[in-house]
C-alpha cells in the first residue's frame, strides 16, 4: 500500500473553533482522496472526497488538495462536541484505500 | 439503510477454531470487494481484494492460507479466519465500490473478532 501520513494528535479544540487536519501522501500519481470520520468501534463514515486541486466545501467541512505538494487537508468550522472522533485520510487507488493513522479530535464544550 | 452489510457484528471464538465473516452488498452487485483489518488504536489496513469468480489477491504480509476469501456471488464475499489465535483479534471491515464509475465506496458495519 501507498504511504499516507497524518498530523499526529490528539487535537483538542473548543466548541465553535476551527479544527485543522493535515495529510500527506507518497504516491504522486494518486488521483482522489477521502476524509472519513470514525467513532470508536464503528465503521468509517465518509465526510467528503476531493480529486481536483483547490478547495471543496460541504457544510462546515472544507477539504483542500495540493497535488504538487502531495498534501490534503480538512477544516472543520464551528466545531461541535459531536465532531469528536478520529479522522482518517485515505488515498484511493482503484477503490483500494490506503489510510493514514488518523487524528483524534476532541471538541470541548 | 446500510448498502453493505456484515455479519456477525461481533464474535468470540476459541483459539484454534475458524471463524467466517460475511459481507453482502444489498442493493447492488459488487464484482469486487475489499477486506480491511484494524487493530485497536491503529488505522485500517487493506488485507485483500475479493474478486467474484476468481481468486482473491492479498496484500504483502497477509497469509492467504490463514485468511480464506470466497466471493461466490455478485453480492457476497466471505472471509474465514482459520486456526484463529489471540493475535488475530481485530476489527474486520469490508468495502465495496459500486459497479458504475464514481467515488462512492461503501463500508460494511465491521465485525469485531475476539479470540480467547
Short mmCIF file of N, CA, C and O in Angstrom, two decimals, chain A:
data_model
loop_
_atom_site.label_atom_id
_atom_site.label_comp_id
_atom_site.label_asym_id
_atom_site.label_seq_id
_atom_site.Cartn_x
_atom_site.Cartn_y
_atom_site.Cartn_z
N UNK A 1 0.83 -1.19 0.00
CA UNK A 1 0.00 0.00 0.00
C UNK A 1 0.87 1.24 0.00
O UNK A 1 2.01 1.24 0.41
N UNK A 2 0.27 2.32 -0.48
CA UNK A 2 0.98 3.58 -0.55
C UNK A 2 0.99 4.22 0.83
O UNK A 2 0.10 4.04 1.65
N UNK A 3 2.00 5.08 1.08
CA UNK A 3 2.14 5.67 2.40
C UNK A 3 1.30 6.93 2.52
O UNK A 3 1.33 7.80 1.65
N UNK A 4 0.60 7.03 3.61
CA UNK A 4 -0.22 8.20 3.91
C UNK A 4 0.08 8.59 5.35
O UNK A 4 0.01 7.75 6.24
N UNK A 5 0.40 9.86 5.54
CA UNK A 5 0.73 10.31 6.88
C UNK A 5 -0.19 11.45 7.30
O UNK A 5 -0.47 12.35 6.50
N UNK A 6 -0.60 11.43 8.52
CA UNK A 6 -1.45 12.48 9.07
C UNK A 6 -0.77 13.15 10.24
O UNK A 6 0.08 12.53 10.91
N UNK A 7 -1.17 14.41 10.49
CA UNK A 7 -0.58 15.09 11.62
C UNK A 7 -0.98 14.37 12.90
O UNK A 7 -2.09 13.89 13.06
N UNK A 8 0.00 14.26 13.77
CA UNK A 8 -0.22 13.49 14.99
C UNK A 8 -1.19 14.22 15.90
O UNK A 8 -1.23 15.43 15.95
N UNK A 9 -1.96 13.47 16.61
CA UNK A 9 -2.88 14.07 17.56
C UNK A 9 -2.48 13.70 18.96
O UNK A 9 -1.33 13.32 19.20
N UNK A 10 -3.41 13.74 19.87
CA UNK A 10 -4.78 14.18 19.62
C UNK A 10 -4.88 15.69 19.50
O UNK A 10 -3.99 16.41 19.92
N UNK A 11 -5.96 16.13 18.89
CA UNK A 11 -6.22 17.54 18.69
C UNK A 11 -7.44 17.92 19.53
O UNK A 11 -8.49 17.33 19.40
N UNK A 12 -7.25 18.91 20.38
CA UNK A 12 -8.33 19.37 21.23
C UNK A 12 -8.66 20.81 20.87
O UNK A 12 -7.77 21.66 20.85
N UNK A 13 -9.93 21.05 20.56
CA UNK A 13 -10.36 22.41 20.20
C UNK A 13 -11.61 22.76 20.98
O UNK A 13 -12.41 21.88 21.32
N UNK A 14 -11.80 24.04 21.26
CA UNK A 14 -13.03 24.44 21.96
C UNK A 14 -14.20 24.45 20.99
O UNK A 14 -14.03 24.61 19.77
N UNK A 15 -15.38 24.27 21.52
CA UNK A 15 -16.59 24.32 20.70
C UNK A 15 -16.66 25.64 19.95
O UNK A 15 -16.40 26.71 20.52
N UNK A 16 -17.00 25.55 18.66
CA UNK A 16 -17.10 26.74 17.83
C UNK A 16 -15.82 27.12 17.11
O UNK A 16 -15.85 27.95 16.19
N UNK A 17 -14.73 26.49 17.46
CA UNK A 17 -13.44 26.81 16.82
C UNK A 17 -13.28 25.99 15.54
O UNK A 17 -14.12 25.16 15.18
N UNK A 18 -12.17 26.28 14.85
CA UNK A 18 -11.84 25.54 13.63
C UNK A 18 -10.82 24.45 13.96
O UNK A 18 -9.81 24.71 14.62
N UNK A 19 -11.11 23.25 13.51
CA UNK A 19 -10.15 22.15 13.65
C UNK A 19 -9.49 21.95 12.29
O UNK A 19 -10.17 21.89 11.26
N UNK A 20 -8.18 21.85 12.30
CA UNK A 20 -7.42 21.72 11.05
C UNK A 20 -6.67 20.40 11.06
O UNK A 20 -5.88 20.12 11.96
N UNK A 21 -6.91 19.60 10.03
CA UNK A 21 -6.30 18.28 9.92
C UNK A 21 -5.49 18.21 8.63
O UNK A 21 -5.94 18.67 7.58
N UNK A 22 -4.31 17.64 8.72
CA UNK A 22 -3.41 17.59 7.58
C UNK A 22 -3.04 16.16 7.22
O UNK A 22 -2.97 15.28 8.08
N UNK A 23 -2.71 15.99 5.95
CA UNK A 23 -2.38 14.65 5.44
C UNK A 23 -1.43 14.82 4.26
O UNK A 23 -1.64 15.68 3.41
N UNK A 24 -0.39 14.01 4.22
CA UNK A 24 0.49 13.96 3.06
C UNK A 24 0.53 12.54 2.54
O UNK A 24 0.30 11.58 3.29
N UNK A 25 0.81 12.41 1.25
CA UNK A 25 0.83 11.08 0.65
C UNK A 25 2.06 10.95 -0.23
O UNK A 25 2.62 11.94 -0.72
N UNK A 26 2.47 9.72 -0.44
CA UNK A 26 3.75 9.50 -1.13
C UNK A 26 3.62 9.24 -2.63
O UNK A 26 4.55 9.53 -3.38
N UNK A 27 2.47 8.72 -3.05
CA UNK A 27 2.31 8.36 -4.47
C UNK A 27 1.84 9.56 -5.27
O UNK A 27 0.67 9.95 -5.20
N UNK A 28 2.74 10.13 -6.05
CA UNK A 28 2.41 11.33 -6.80
C UNK A 28 1.32 11.08 -7.83
O UNK A 28 0.64 12.00 -8.26
N UNK A 29 1.13 9.84 -8.22
CA UNK A 29 0.10 9.52 -9.20
C UNK A 29 -1.29 9.37 -8.64
O UNK A 29 -2.25 9.14 -9.38
N UNK A 30 -1.45 9.51 -7.35
CA UNK A 30 -2.76 9.36 -6.72
C UNK A 30 -3.71 10.43 -7.24
O UNK A 30 -3.32 11.57 -7.46
N UNK A 31 -4.96 10.03 -7.43
CA UNK A 31 -5.91 10.92 -8.09
C UNK A 31 -7.03 11.41 -7.19
O UNK A 31 -7.55 12.50 -7.37
N UNK A 32 -7.47 10.58 -6.27
CA UNK A 32 -8.60 11.01 -5.44
C UNK A 32 -8.35 10.68 -3.98
O UNK A 32 -7.63 9.72 -3.67
N UNK A 33 -8.97 11.48 -3.14
CA UNK A 33 -8.65 11.45 -1.73
C UNK A 33 -9.93 11.57 -0.91
O UNK A 33 -10.86 12.27 -1.31
N UNK A 34 -9.93 10.88 0.20
CA UNK A 34 -11.13 10.83 1.02
C UNK A 34 -10.82 11.23 2.45
O UNK A 34 -9.73 10.97 2.96
N UNK A 35 -11.80 11.84 3.07
CA UNK A 35 -11.76 12.05 4.52
C UNK A 35 -12.91 11.27 5.14
O UNK A 35 -14.07 11.42 4.72
N UNK A 36 -12.57 10.46 6.13
CA UNK A 36 -13.56 9.69 6.86
C UNK A 36 -13.53 10.09 8.33
O UNK A 36 -12.50 10.49 8.86
N UNK A 37 -14.66 9.92 8.95
CA UNK A 37 -14.76 10.09 10.40
C UNK A 37 -15.09 8.72 10.99
O UNK A 37 -15.96 8.00 10.47
N UNK A 38 -14.40 8.37 12.05
CA UNK A 38 -14.63 7.08 12.66
C UNK A 38 -14.81 7.26 14.17
O UNK A 38 -13.93 7.77 14.86
N UNK A 39 -15.96 6.83 14.62
CA UNK A 39 -16.20 6.79 16.06
C UNK A 39 -15.68 5.46 16.59
O UNK A 39 -15.61 4.47 15.87
N UNK A 40 -15.33 5.45 17.84
CA UNK A 40 -14.70 4.29 18.45
C UNK A 40 -15.55 3.03 18.25
O UNK A 40 -16.73 3.00 18.60
N UNK A 41 -14.93 2.02 17.66
CA UNK A 41 -15.61 0.74 17.49
C UNK A 41 -16.58 0.68 16.34
O UNK A 41 -17.29 -0.31 16.18
N UNK A 42 -16.61 1.74 15.53
CA UNK A 42 -17.56 1.79 14.42
C UNK A 42 -16.84 1.84 13.08
O UNK A 42 -15.64 2.10 12.99
N UNK A 43 -17.59 1.62 12.03
CA UNK A 43 -17.07 1.67 10.68
C UNK A 43 -16.86 3.13 10.26
O UNK A 43 -17.55 4.02 10.76
N UNK A 44 -15.93 3.40 9.37
CA UNK A 44 -15.71 4.79 8.93
C UNK A 44 -16.92 5.36 8.19
O UNK A 44 -17.59 4.65 7.45
N UNK A 45 -17.13 6.66 8.39
CA UNK A 45 -18.20 7.37 7.70
C UNK A 45 -17.55 8.39 6.77
O UNK A 45 -16.67 9.15 7.19
N UNK A 46 -17.98 8.42 5.53
CA UNK A 46 -17.42 9.35 4.57
C UNK A 46 -17.84 10.77 4.90
O UNK A 46 -19.02 11.06 5.07
N UNK A 47 -16.86 11.66 4.97
CA UNK A 47 -17.15 13.08 5.12
C UNK A 47 -17.19 13.72 3.75
O UNK A 47 -18.16 14.38 3.39
N UNK A 48 -16.13 13.56 3.00
CA UNK A 48 -16.09 14.09 1.65
C UNK A 48 -14.89 13.53 0.90
O UNK A 48 -13.97 12.97 1.49
N UNK A 49 -14.94 13.67 -0.40
CA UNK A 49 -13.80 13.29 -1.23
C UNK A 49 -13.42 14.48 -2.09
O UNK A 49 -14.21 15.40 -2.33
N UNK A 50 -12.19 14.46 -2.56
CA UNK A 50 -11.70 15.54 -3.40
C UNK A 50 -10.74 14.97 -4.41
O UNK A 50 -9.97 14.04 -4.09
N UNK A 51 -10.76 15.49 -5.63
CA UNK A 51 -9.83 15.00 -6.65
C UNK A 51 -9.23 16.11 -7.49
O UNK A 51 -8.37 15.88 -8.33
N UNK A 52 -9.71 17.33 -7.30
CA UNK A 52 -9.15 18.46 -8.04
C UNK A 52 -8.39 19.36 -7.08
O UNK A 52 -8.80 19.55 -5.92
N UNK A 53 -7.32 19.95 -7.57
CA UNK A 53 -6.58 20.91 -6.75
C UNK A 53 -7.49 22.05 -6.32
O UNK A 53 -8.37 22.50 -7.06
N UNK A 54 -7.28 22.51 -5.10
CA UNK A 54 -8.07 23.62 -4.61
C UNK A 54 -8.93 23.21 -3.43
O UNK A 54 -8.62 22.24 -2.74
N UNK A 55 -9.96 23.98 -3.22
CA UNK A 55 -10.85 23.77 -2.08
C UNK A 55 -12.17 23.15 -2.51
O UNK A 55 -12.66 23.41 -3.60
N UNK A 56 -12.72 22.37 -1.61
CA UNK A 56 -14.06 21.83 -1.81
C UNK A 56 -14.79 21.96 -0.48
O UNK A 56 -14.31 21.48 0.54
N UNK A 57 -15.93 22.60 -0.51
CA UNK A 57 -16.67 22.87 0.72
C UNK A 57 -17.96 22.06 0.76
O UNK A 57 -18.64 21.90 -0.25
N UNK A 58 -18.28 21.56 1.94
CA UNK A 58 -19.55 20.85 2.16
C UNK A 58 -19.98 21.14 3.57
O UNK A 58 -19.47 20.53 4.53
N UNK A 59 -20.89 22.09 3.70
CA UNK A 59 -21.35 22.46 5.03
C UNK A 59 -20.24 23.07 5.85
O UNK A 59 -19.56 24.01 5.43
N UNK A 60 -19.98 22.49 7.00
CA UNK A 60 -18.92 23.01 7.87
C UNK A 60 -17.55 22.45 7.53
O UNK A 60 -16.57 22.81 8.18
N UNK A 61 -17.49 21.60 6.55
CA UNK A 61 -16.22 20.96 6.19
C UNK A 61 -15.66 21.53 4.89
O UNK A 61 -16.40 21.76 3.95
N UNK A 62 -14.36 21.74 4.88
CA UNK A 62 -13.67 22.15 3.67
C UNK A 62 -12.44 21.28 3.50
O UNK A 62 -11.60 21.21 4.40
N UNK A 63 -12.36 20.63 2.35
CA UNK A 63 -11.16 19.86 2.02
C UNK A 63 -10.31 20.67 1.06
O UNK A 63 -10.84 21.39 0.21
N UNK A 64 -9.02 20.56 1.21
CA UNK A 64 -8.09 21.26 0.33
C UNK A 64 -7.09 20.25 -0.22
O UNK A 64 -6.60 19.39 0.51
N UNK A 65 -6.81 20.37 -1.49
CA UNK A 65 -5.88 19.44 -2.15
C UNK A 65 -4.82 20.22 -2.91
O UNK A 65 -5.14 21.15 -3.65
N UNK A 66 -3.59 19.82 -2.71
CA UNK A 66 -2.47 20.40 -3.45
C UNK A 66 -1.64 19.22 -3.95
O UNK A 66 -0.82 18.67 -3.21
N UNK A 67 -1.85 18.85 -5.19
CA UNK A 67 -1.16 17.68 -5.72
C UNK A 67 0.33 17.92 -5.88
O UNK A 67 1.13 16.99 -5.74
N UNK A 68 0.72 19.15 -6.17
CA UNK A 68 2.15 19.43 -6.32
C UNK A 68 2.89 19.19 -5.01
O UNK A 68 4.02 18.69 -5.00
N UNK A 69 2.25 19.52 -3.93
CA UNK A 69 2.84 19.31 -2.60
C UNK A 69 2.45 17.98 -2.00
O UNK A 69 2.91 17.64 -0.89
N UNK A 70 1.57 17.24 -2.68
CA UNK A 70 1.09 15.95 -2.19
C UNK A 70 0.50 16.10 -0.79
O UNK A 70 0.87 15.38 0.15
N UNK A 71 -0.42 17.02 -0.71
CA UNK A 71 -0.95 17.45 0.57
C UNK A 71 -2.47 17.58 0.49
O UNK A 71 -3.00 18.14 -0.48
N UNK A 72 -3.13 17.05 1.50
CA UNK A 72 -4.58 17.15 1.61
C UNK A 72 -4.91 17.61 3.01
O UNK A 72 -4.26 17.17 3.98
N UNK A 73 -5.88 18.48 3.14
CA UNK A 73 -6.26 18.92 4.48
C UNK A 73 -7.77 18.94 4.62
O UNK A 73 -8.51 18.89 3.63
N UNK A 74 -8.20 18.99 5.86
CA UNK A 74 -9.62 19.09 6.17
C UNK A 74 -9.79 20.12 7.26
O UNK A 74 -9.11 20.06 8.29
N UNK A 75 -10.66 21.08 7.02
CA UNK A 75 -11.01 22.07 8.03
C UNK A 75 -12.43 21.81 8.50
O UNK A 75 -13.33 21.59 7.69
N UNK A 76 -12.60 21.83 9.80
CA UNK A 76 -13.93 21.71 10.38
C UNK A 76 -14.24 23.04 11.06
O UNK A 76 -13.59 23.41 12.05
N UNK A 77 -15.20 23.75 10.51
CA UNK A 77 -15.56 25.05 11.09
C UNK A 77 -16.66 24.87 12.11
O UNK A 77 -17.45 23.91 12.07
N UNK A 78 -16.72 25.82 13.05
CA UNK A 78 -17.76 25.78 14.08
C UNK A 78 -17.84 24.37 14.69
O UNK A 78 -18.91 23.74 14.70
N UNK A 79 -16.73 23.91 15.18
CA UNK A 79 -16.66 22.54 15.71
C UNK A 79 -17.68 22.31 16.81
O UNK A 79 -17.91 23.17 17.67
N UNK A 80 -18.28 21.13 16.77
CA UNK A 80 -19.29 20.74 17.74
C UNK A 80 -18.80 19.52 18.53
O UNK A 80 -18.00 18.74 18.01
N UNK A 81 -19.28 19.36 19.76
CA UNK A 81 -18.88 18.15 20.52
C UNK A 81 -19.12 16.86 19.76
O UNK A 81 -18.36 15.90 19.91
N UNK A 82 -20.16 16.83 18.92
CA UNK A 82 -20.44 15.62 18.14
C UNK A 82 -19.39 15.35 17.07
O UNK A 82 -19.37 14.27 16.48
N UNK A 83 -18.53 16.34 16.80
CA UNK A 83 -17.44 16.13 15.85
C UNK A 83 -16.27 15.37 16.48
O UNK A 83 -15.32 15.01 15.78
N UNK A 84 -16.33 15.15 17.76
CA UNK A 84 -15.26 14.42 18.45
C UNK A 84 -15.21 12.99 17.91
O UNK A 84 -16.17 12.22 18.05
N UNK A 85 -14.09 12.67 17.29
CA UNK A 85 -13.93 11.37 16.63
C UNK A 85 -12.50 11.28 16.12
O UNK A 85 -11.71 12.21 16.28
N UNK A 86 -12.20 10.18 15.48
CA UNK A 86 -10.93 10.04 14.77
C UNK A 86 -11.17 10.27 13.30
O UNK A 86 -12.11 9.71 12.72
N UNK A 87 -10.34 11.11 12.70
CA UNK A 87 -10.50 11.47 11.29
C UNK A 87 -9.39 10.79 10.48
O UNK A 87 -8.21 10.92 10.81
N UNK A 88 -9.83 10.08 9.47
CA UNK A 88 -8.91 9.30 8.64
C UNK A 88 -8.81 9.90 7.25
O UNK A 88 -9.82 10.14 6.59
N UNK A 89 -7.60 10.10 6.83
CA UNK A 89 -7.32 10.50 5.46
C UNK A 89 -7.05 9.23 4.67
O UNK A 89 -6.37 8.32 5.15
N UNK A 90 -7.60 9.14 3.46
CA UNK A 90 -7.40 7.94 2.66
C UNK A 90 -7.12 8.33 1.22
O UNK A 90 -7.72 9.26 0.67
N UNK A 91 -6.21 7.60 0.61
CA UNK A 91 -5.87 7.79 -0.79
C UNK A 91 -6.45 6.64 -1.58
O UNK A 91 -6.29 5.46 -1.21
N UNK A 92 -7.13 6.97 -2.66
CA UNK A 92 -7.84 5.98 -3.45
C UNK A 92 -7.00 5.47 -4.61
O UNK A 92 -6.43 6.25 -5.37
N UNK A 93 -6.95 4.17 -4.75
CA UNK A 93 -6.26 3.53 -5.87
C UNK A 93 -7.17 2.44 -6.40
O UNK A 93 -7.17 1.32 -5.88
N UNK A 94 -8.00 2.76 -7.36
CA UNK A 94 -8.98 1.80 -7.90
C UNK A 94 -9.84 1.21 -6.78
O UNK A 94 -10.04 0.00 -6.71
N UNK A 95 -10.33 2.06 -5.91
CA UNK A 95 -11.21 1.72 -4.80
C UNK A 95 -10.51 0.98 -3.68
O UNK A 95 -11.14 0.64 -2.68
N UNK A 96 -9.22 0.75 -3.82
CA UNK A 96 -8.44 0.25 -2.69
C UNK A 96 -7.92 1.47 -1.95
O UNK A 96 -7.27 2.33 -2.54
N UNK A 97 -8.24 1.56 -0.67
CA UNK A 97 -7.88 2.75 0.09
C UNK A 97 -6.66 2.51 0.96
O UNK A 97 -6.56 1.50 1.64
N UNK A 98 -5.75 3.48 0.91
CA UNK A 98 -4.62 3.50 1.83
C UNK A 98 -4.92 4.57 2.87
O UNK A 98 -5.07 5.74 2.52
N UNK A 99 -4.98 4.17 4.10
CA UNK A 99 -5.37 5.08 5.16
C UNK A 99 -4.18 5.62 5.93
O UNK A 99 -3.17 4.93 6.12
N UNK A 100 -4.32 6.84 6.40
CA UNK A 100 -3.38 7.36 7.38
C UNK A 100 -3.72 6.79 8.75
O UNK A 100 -4.73 6.09 8.92
N UNK A 101 -2.88 7.11 9.71
CA UNK A 101 -3.06 6.57 11.06
C UNK A 101 -4.24 7.19 11.77
O UNK A 101 -4.73 6.64 12.77
N UNK A 102 -4.70 8.34 11.27
CA UNK A 102 -5.84 9.00 11.89
C UNK A 102 -5.42 10.07 12.88
O UNK A 102 -4.35 10.00 13.49
N UNK A 103 -6.27 11.06 13.02
CA UNK A 103 -6.08 12.11 14.02
C UNK A 103 -7.32 12.15 14.89
O UNK A 103 -8.43 12.33 14.37
N UNK A 104 -7.13 12.00 16.18
CA UNK A 104 -8.26 12.04 17.09
C UNK A 104 -8.54 13.47 17.50
O UNK A 104 -7.65 14.18 17.96
N UNK A 105 -9.77 13.88 17.28
CA UNK A 105 -10.19 15.24 17.59
C UNK A 105 -11.17 15.21 18.76
O UNK A 105 -12.11 14.40 18.78
N UNK A 106 -10.92 16.08 19.72
CA UNK A 106 -11.85 16.25 20.84
C UNK A 106 -12.30 17.69 20.84
O UNK A 106 -11.47 18.61 20.87
N UNK A 107 -13.62 17.89 20.81
CA UNK A 107 -14.18 19.23 20.84
C UNK A 107 -14.71 19.46 22.25
O UNK A 107 -15.63 18.75 22.70
N UNK A 108 -14.16 20.45 22.93
CA UNK A 108 -14.51 20.73 24.32
C UNK A 108 -15.71 21.68 24.35
O UNK A 108 -15.70 22.73 23.71
N UNK A 109 -16.72 21.27 25.10
CA UNK A 109 -17.93 22.10 25.22
C UNK A 109 -17.67 23.33 26.09
O UNK A 109 -16.74 23.33 26.92
#
